Coordinates of C-alpha atoms (C1' of nucleotides) in Angstrom, one line a residue:
Chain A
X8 CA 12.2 -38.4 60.3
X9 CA 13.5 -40.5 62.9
X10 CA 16.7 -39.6 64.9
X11 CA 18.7 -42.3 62.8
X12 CA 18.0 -40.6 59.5
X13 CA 18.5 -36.8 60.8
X14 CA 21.6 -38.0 62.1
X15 CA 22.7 -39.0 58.5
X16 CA 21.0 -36.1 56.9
X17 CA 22.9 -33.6 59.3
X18 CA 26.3 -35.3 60.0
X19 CA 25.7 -35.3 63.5
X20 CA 25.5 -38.9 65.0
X21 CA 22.0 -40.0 67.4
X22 CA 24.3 -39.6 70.5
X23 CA 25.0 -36.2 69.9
X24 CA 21.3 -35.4 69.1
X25 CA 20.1 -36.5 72.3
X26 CA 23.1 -34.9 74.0
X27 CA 22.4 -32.0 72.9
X28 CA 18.9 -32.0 73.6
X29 CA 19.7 -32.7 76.9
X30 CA 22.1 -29.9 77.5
X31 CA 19.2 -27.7 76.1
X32 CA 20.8 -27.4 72.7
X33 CA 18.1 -28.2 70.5
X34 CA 14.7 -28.6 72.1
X35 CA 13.2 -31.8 73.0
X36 CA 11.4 -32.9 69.3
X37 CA 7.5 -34.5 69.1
X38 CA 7.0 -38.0 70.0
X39 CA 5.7 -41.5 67.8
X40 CA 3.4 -42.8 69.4
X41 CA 5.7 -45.7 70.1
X42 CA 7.9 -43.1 71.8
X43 CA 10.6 -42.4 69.2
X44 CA 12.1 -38.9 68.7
X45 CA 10.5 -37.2 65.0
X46 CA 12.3 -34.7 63.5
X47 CA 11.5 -32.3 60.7
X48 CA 13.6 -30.7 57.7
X49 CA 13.8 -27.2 60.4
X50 CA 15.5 -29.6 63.2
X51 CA 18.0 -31.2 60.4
X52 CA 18.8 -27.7 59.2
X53 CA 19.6 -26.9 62.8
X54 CA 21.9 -29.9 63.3
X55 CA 23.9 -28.7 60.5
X56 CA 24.4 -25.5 61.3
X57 CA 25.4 -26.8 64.8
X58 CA 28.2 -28.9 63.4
X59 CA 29.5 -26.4 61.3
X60 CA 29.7 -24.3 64.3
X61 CA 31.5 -26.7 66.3
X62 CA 33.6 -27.8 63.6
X63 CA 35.1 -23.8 63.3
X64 CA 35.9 -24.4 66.7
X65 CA 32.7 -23.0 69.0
X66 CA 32.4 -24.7 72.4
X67 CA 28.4 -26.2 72.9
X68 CA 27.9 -23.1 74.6
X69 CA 29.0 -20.7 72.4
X70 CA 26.2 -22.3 70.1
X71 CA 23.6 -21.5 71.7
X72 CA 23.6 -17.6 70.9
X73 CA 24.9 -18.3 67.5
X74 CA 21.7 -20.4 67.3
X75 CA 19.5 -18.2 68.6
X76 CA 20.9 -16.0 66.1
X77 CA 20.6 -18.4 62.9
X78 CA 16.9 -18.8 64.2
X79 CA 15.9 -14.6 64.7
X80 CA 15.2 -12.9 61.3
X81 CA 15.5 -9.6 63.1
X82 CA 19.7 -10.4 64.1
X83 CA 22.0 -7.9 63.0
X84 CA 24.6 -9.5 61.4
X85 CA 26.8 -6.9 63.4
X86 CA 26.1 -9.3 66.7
X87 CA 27.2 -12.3 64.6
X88 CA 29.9 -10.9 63.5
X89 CA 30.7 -10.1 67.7
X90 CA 31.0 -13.8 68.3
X91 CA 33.4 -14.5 65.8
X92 CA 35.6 -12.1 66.8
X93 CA 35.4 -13.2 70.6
X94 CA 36.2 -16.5 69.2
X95 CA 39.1 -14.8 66.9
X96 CA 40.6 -14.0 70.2
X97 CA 40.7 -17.0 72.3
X98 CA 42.0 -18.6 69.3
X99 CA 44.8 -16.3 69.0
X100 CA 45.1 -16.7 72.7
X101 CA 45.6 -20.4 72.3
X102 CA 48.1 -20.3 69.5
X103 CA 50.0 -18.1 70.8
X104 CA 50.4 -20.4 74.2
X105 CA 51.3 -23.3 71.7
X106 CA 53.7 -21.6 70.1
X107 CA 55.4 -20.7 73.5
X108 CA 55.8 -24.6 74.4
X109 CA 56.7 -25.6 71.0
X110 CA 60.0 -22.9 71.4
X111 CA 60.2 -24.7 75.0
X112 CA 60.4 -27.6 73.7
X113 CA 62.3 -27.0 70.8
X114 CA 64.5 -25.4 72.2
X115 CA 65.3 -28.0 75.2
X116 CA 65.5 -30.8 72.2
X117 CA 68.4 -28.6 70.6
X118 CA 70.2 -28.8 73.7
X119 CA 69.9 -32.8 74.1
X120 CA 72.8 -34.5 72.9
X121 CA 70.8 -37.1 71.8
X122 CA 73.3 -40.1 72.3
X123 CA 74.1 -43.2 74.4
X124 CA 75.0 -41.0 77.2
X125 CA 73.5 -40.4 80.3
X126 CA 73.1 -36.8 80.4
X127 CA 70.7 -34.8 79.0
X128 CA 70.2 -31.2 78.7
X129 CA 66.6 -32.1 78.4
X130 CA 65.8 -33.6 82.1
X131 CA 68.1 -31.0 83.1
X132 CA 66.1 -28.8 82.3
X133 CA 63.0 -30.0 83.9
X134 CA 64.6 -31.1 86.5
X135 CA 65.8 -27.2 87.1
X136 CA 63.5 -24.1 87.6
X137 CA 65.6 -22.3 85.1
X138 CA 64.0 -22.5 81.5
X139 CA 60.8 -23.9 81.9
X140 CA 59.3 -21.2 84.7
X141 CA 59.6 -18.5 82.4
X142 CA 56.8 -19.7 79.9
X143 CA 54.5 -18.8 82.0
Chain B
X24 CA 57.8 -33.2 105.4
X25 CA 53.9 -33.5 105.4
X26 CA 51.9 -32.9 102.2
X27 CA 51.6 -29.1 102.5
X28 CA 55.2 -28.2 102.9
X29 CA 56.2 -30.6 100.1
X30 CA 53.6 -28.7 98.3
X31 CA 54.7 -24.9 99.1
X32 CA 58.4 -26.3 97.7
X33 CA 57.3 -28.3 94.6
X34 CA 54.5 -25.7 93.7
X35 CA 52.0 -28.3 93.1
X36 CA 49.2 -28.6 95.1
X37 CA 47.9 -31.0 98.4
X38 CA 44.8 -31.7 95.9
X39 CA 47.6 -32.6 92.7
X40 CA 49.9 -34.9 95.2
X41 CA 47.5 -37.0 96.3
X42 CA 46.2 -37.1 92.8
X43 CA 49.2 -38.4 91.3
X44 CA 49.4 -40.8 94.1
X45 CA 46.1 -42.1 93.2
X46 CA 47.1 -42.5 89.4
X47 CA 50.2 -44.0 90.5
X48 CA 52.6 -41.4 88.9
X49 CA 54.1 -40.5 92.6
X50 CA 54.1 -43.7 94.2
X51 CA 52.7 -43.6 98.5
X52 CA 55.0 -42.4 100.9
X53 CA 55.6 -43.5 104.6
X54 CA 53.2 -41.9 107.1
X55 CA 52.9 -40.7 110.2
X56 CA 51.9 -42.3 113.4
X57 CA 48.8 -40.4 112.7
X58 CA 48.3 -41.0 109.0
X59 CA 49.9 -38.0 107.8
X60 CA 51.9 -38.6 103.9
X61 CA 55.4 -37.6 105.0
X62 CA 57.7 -36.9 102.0
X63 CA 61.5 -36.4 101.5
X64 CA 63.8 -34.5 98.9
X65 CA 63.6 -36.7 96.5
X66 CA 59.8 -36.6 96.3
X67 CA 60.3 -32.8 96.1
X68 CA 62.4 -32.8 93.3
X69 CA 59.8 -35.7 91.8
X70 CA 57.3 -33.3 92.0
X71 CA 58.9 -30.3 90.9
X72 CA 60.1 -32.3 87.8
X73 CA 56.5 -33.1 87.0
X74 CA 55.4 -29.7 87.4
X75 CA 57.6 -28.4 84.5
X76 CA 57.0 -31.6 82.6
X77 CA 53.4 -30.6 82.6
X78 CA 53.9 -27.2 82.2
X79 CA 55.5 -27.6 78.8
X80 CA 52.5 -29.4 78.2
X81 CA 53.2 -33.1 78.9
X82 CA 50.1 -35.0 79.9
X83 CA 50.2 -37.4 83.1
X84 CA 50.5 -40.5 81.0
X85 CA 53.5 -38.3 78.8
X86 CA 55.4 -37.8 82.4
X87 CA 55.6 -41.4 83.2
X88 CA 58.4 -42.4 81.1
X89 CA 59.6 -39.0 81.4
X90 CA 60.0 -39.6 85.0
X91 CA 61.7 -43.3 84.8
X92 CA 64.2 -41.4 83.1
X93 CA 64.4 -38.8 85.3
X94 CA 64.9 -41.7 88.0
X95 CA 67.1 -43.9 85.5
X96 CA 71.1 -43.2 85.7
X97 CA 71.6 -45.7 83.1
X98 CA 68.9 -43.5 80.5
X99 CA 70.2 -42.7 77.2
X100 CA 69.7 -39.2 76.6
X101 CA 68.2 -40.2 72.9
X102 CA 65.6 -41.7 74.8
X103 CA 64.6 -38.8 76.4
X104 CA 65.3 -36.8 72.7
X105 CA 62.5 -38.9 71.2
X106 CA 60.2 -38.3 73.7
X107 CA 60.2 -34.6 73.1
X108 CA 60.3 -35.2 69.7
X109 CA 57.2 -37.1 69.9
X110 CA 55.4 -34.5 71.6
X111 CA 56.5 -31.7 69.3
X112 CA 54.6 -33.4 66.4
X113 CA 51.7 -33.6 68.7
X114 CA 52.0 -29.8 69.5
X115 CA 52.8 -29.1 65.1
X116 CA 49.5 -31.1 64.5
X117 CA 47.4 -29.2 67.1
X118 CA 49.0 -25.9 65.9
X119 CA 47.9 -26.2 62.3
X120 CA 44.7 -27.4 63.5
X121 CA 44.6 -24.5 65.1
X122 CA 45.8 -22.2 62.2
X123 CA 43.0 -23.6 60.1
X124 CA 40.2 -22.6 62.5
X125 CA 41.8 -19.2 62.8
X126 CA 42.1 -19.1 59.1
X127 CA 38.6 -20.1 58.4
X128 CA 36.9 -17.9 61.1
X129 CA 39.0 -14.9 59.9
X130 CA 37.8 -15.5 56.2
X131 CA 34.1 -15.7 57.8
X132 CA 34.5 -12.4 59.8
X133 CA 36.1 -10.6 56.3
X134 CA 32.6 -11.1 54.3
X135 CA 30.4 -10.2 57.3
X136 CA 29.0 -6.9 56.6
X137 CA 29.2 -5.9 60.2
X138 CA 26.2 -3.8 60.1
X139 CA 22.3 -3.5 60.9
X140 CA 21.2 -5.7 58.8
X141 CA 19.8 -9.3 59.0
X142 CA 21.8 -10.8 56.3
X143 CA 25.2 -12.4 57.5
X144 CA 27.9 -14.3 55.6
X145 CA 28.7 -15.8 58.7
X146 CA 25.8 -17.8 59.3
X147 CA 25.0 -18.1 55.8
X148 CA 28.6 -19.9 56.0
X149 CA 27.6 -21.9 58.4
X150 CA 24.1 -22.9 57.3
X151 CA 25.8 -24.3 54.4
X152 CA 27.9 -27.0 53.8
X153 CA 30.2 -24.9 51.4
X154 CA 32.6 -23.2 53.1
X155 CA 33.0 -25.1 56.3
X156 CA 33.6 -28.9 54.7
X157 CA 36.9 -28.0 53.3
X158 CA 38.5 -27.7 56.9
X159 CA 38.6 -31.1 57.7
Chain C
dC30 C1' 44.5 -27.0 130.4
dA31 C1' 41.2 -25.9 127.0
dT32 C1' 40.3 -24.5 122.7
dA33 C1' 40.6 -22.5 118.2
dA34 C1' 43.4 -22.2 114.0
dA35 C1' 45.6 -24.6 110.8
dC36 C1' 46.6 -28.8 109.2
dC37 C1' 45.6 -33.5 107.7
dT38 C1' 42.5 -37.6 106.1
dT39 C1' 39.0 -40.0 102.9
dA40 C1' 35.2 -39.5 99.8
dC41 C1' 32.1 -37.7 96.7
dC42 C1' 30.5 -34.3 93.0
dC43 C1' 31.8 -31.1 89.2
dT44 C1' 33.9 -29.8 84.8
dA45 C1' 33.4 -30.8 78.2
dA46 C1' 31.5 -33.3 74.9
dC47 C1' 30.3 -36.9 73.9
dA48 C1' 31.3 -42.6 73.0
dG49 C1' 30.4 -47.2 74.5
dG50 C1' 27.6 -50.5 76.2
dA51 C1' 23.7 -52.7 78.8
dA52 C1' 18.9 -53.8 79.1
dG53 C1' 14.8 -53.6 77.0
dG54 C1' 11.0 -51.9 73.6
dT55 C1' 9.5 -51.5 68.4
dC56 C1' 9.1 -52.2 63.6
dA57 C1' 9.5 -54.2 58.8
dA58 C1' 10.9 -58.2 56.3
dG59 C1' 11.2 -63.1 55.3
Chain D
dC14 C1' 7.3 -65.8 64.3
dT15 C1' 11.5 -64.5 64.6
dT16 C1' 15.6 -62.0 63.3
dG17 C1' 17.9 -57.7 62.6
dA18 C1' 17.9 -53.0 62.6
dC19 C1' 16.1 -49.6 64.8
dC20 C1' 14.8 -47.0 69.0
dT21 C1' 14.6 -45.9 74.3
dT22 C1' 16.8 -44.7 79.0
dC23 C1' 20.6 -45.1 82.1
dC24 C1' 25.4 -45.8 83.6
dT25 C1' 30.3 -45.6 83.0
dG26 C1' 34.6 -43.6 81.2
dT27 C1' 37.5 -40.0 79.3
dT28 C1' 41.6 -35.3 81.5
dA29 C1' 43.4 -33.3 85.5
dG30 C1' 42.5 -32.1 89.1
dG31 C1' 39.1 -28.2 92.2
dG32 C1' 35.5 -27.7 95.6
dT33 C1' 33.4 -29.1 99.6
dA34 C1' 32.1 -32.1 103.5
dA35 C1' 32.8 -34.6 107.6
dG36 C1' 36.0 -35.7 110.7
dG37 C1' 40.8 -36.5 113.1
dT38 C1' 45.5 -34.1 114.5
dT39 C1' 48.7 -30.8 115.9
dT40 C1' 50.2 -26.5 117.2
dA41 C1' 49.8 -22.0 119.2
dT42 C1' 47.9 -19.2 122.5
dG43 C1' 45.2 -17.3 126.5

DNA sequence: CATAAACCTTACCCTAACAGGAAGGTCAAG
DNA sequence: CTTGACCTTCCTGTTAGGGTAAGGTTTATG
């Protein structure tokens, strides 16, 4: 398989591939003798498993033990489950420092008039250290 | 004022300043005899503004017509409104985004065993297409 | 007065995760 | 034999600055 049809087979696109070959991702596949990457059903199977894993939200890095993983029939699936959790967390993190600016904001949009008029309770607001400094 | 004062009262940073002046957010101020920026109070209260807009999670771009309304004494506060507005869709789509990862992740993590052995619904998730496709 | 600390200047590299495009080689079909 | 569809490497751009270097300035102090 060239890097074309792995790409299709696995979802990810050729620039990926080689991106994440570089990064040490995936390792470097055999050559043609013409110099073109060949891949096999184990590196497509890879692939996939890599874009599922970013698509749930893992970072590049964060793939690479959960890789490493996927690959090692010995893994507890106790460790697995360790990542995900880890993940659980930053996620909760993150949506719970959305869900602060999204009161900001709404909050500073119930104040705004929203008229023809010059003042606005909105750019008063950022304009003053009053509401916004305690989001953080 | 030189660049560090202007910086201990805005609470942004010499680094961010000079940033913004590159990107042509803050536009350049006089200098010195020697080269120095030298800044007033209204650049002060510039850069404060910017620092809450950002804080609430306004990109760069987002804070250029933010700020020419900040400036403007002719703005119409719905103006200002429908920026926020704007953003708070932004911040609704990123937050079910969000939501979905979480939701997925946490359904993963419910049918891992969590145990010794090698068998994982996690990666078995995310080996196969099943489970994962749905999200997008 | 000399000098060292604390400032300031520009400029370049680093981050994440690729996408886009240039320049050039390769391969199968017509 | 020549397109067209591949493939290769390499470089630039994206966000919002932080880190560091090399060098000039100003201020405080002995």
């Amino acid at each position: 398989m060239k890097i074309g049809e792995v790409a299709n087979h696995s979802g990810l696109t050729p620039k990926t591939i080689r991106y994440y070959e570089d990064i040490g991702l995936l390792s470097a596949p055999r050559r043609s003798a013409s110099g073109y990457r060949v891949y096999d059903q184990a590196d497509q199977r890879r692939m996939v498993f890599l874009r599922h894993a970013r698509q749930v939200g893992f970072s590049t890095d964060d793939c690479r033990p959960l890789l490493a993983l996927y690959e090692d029939p010995k893994r507890r699936s106790t460790e697995v489950h360790a990542l995900v959790a880890d993940k659980l967390r930053v996620i909760e993190q993150q949506l719970s420092e959305l869900q602060a600016l999204h009161t900001v904001l709404q909050e500073m949009s119930a104040q705004c008039a929203n008229d023809h008029s010059a003042q606005c309770a909105i750019i008063d607001s950022l304009a003053n250290p009053l509401a916004v400094e305690m989001s953080k």
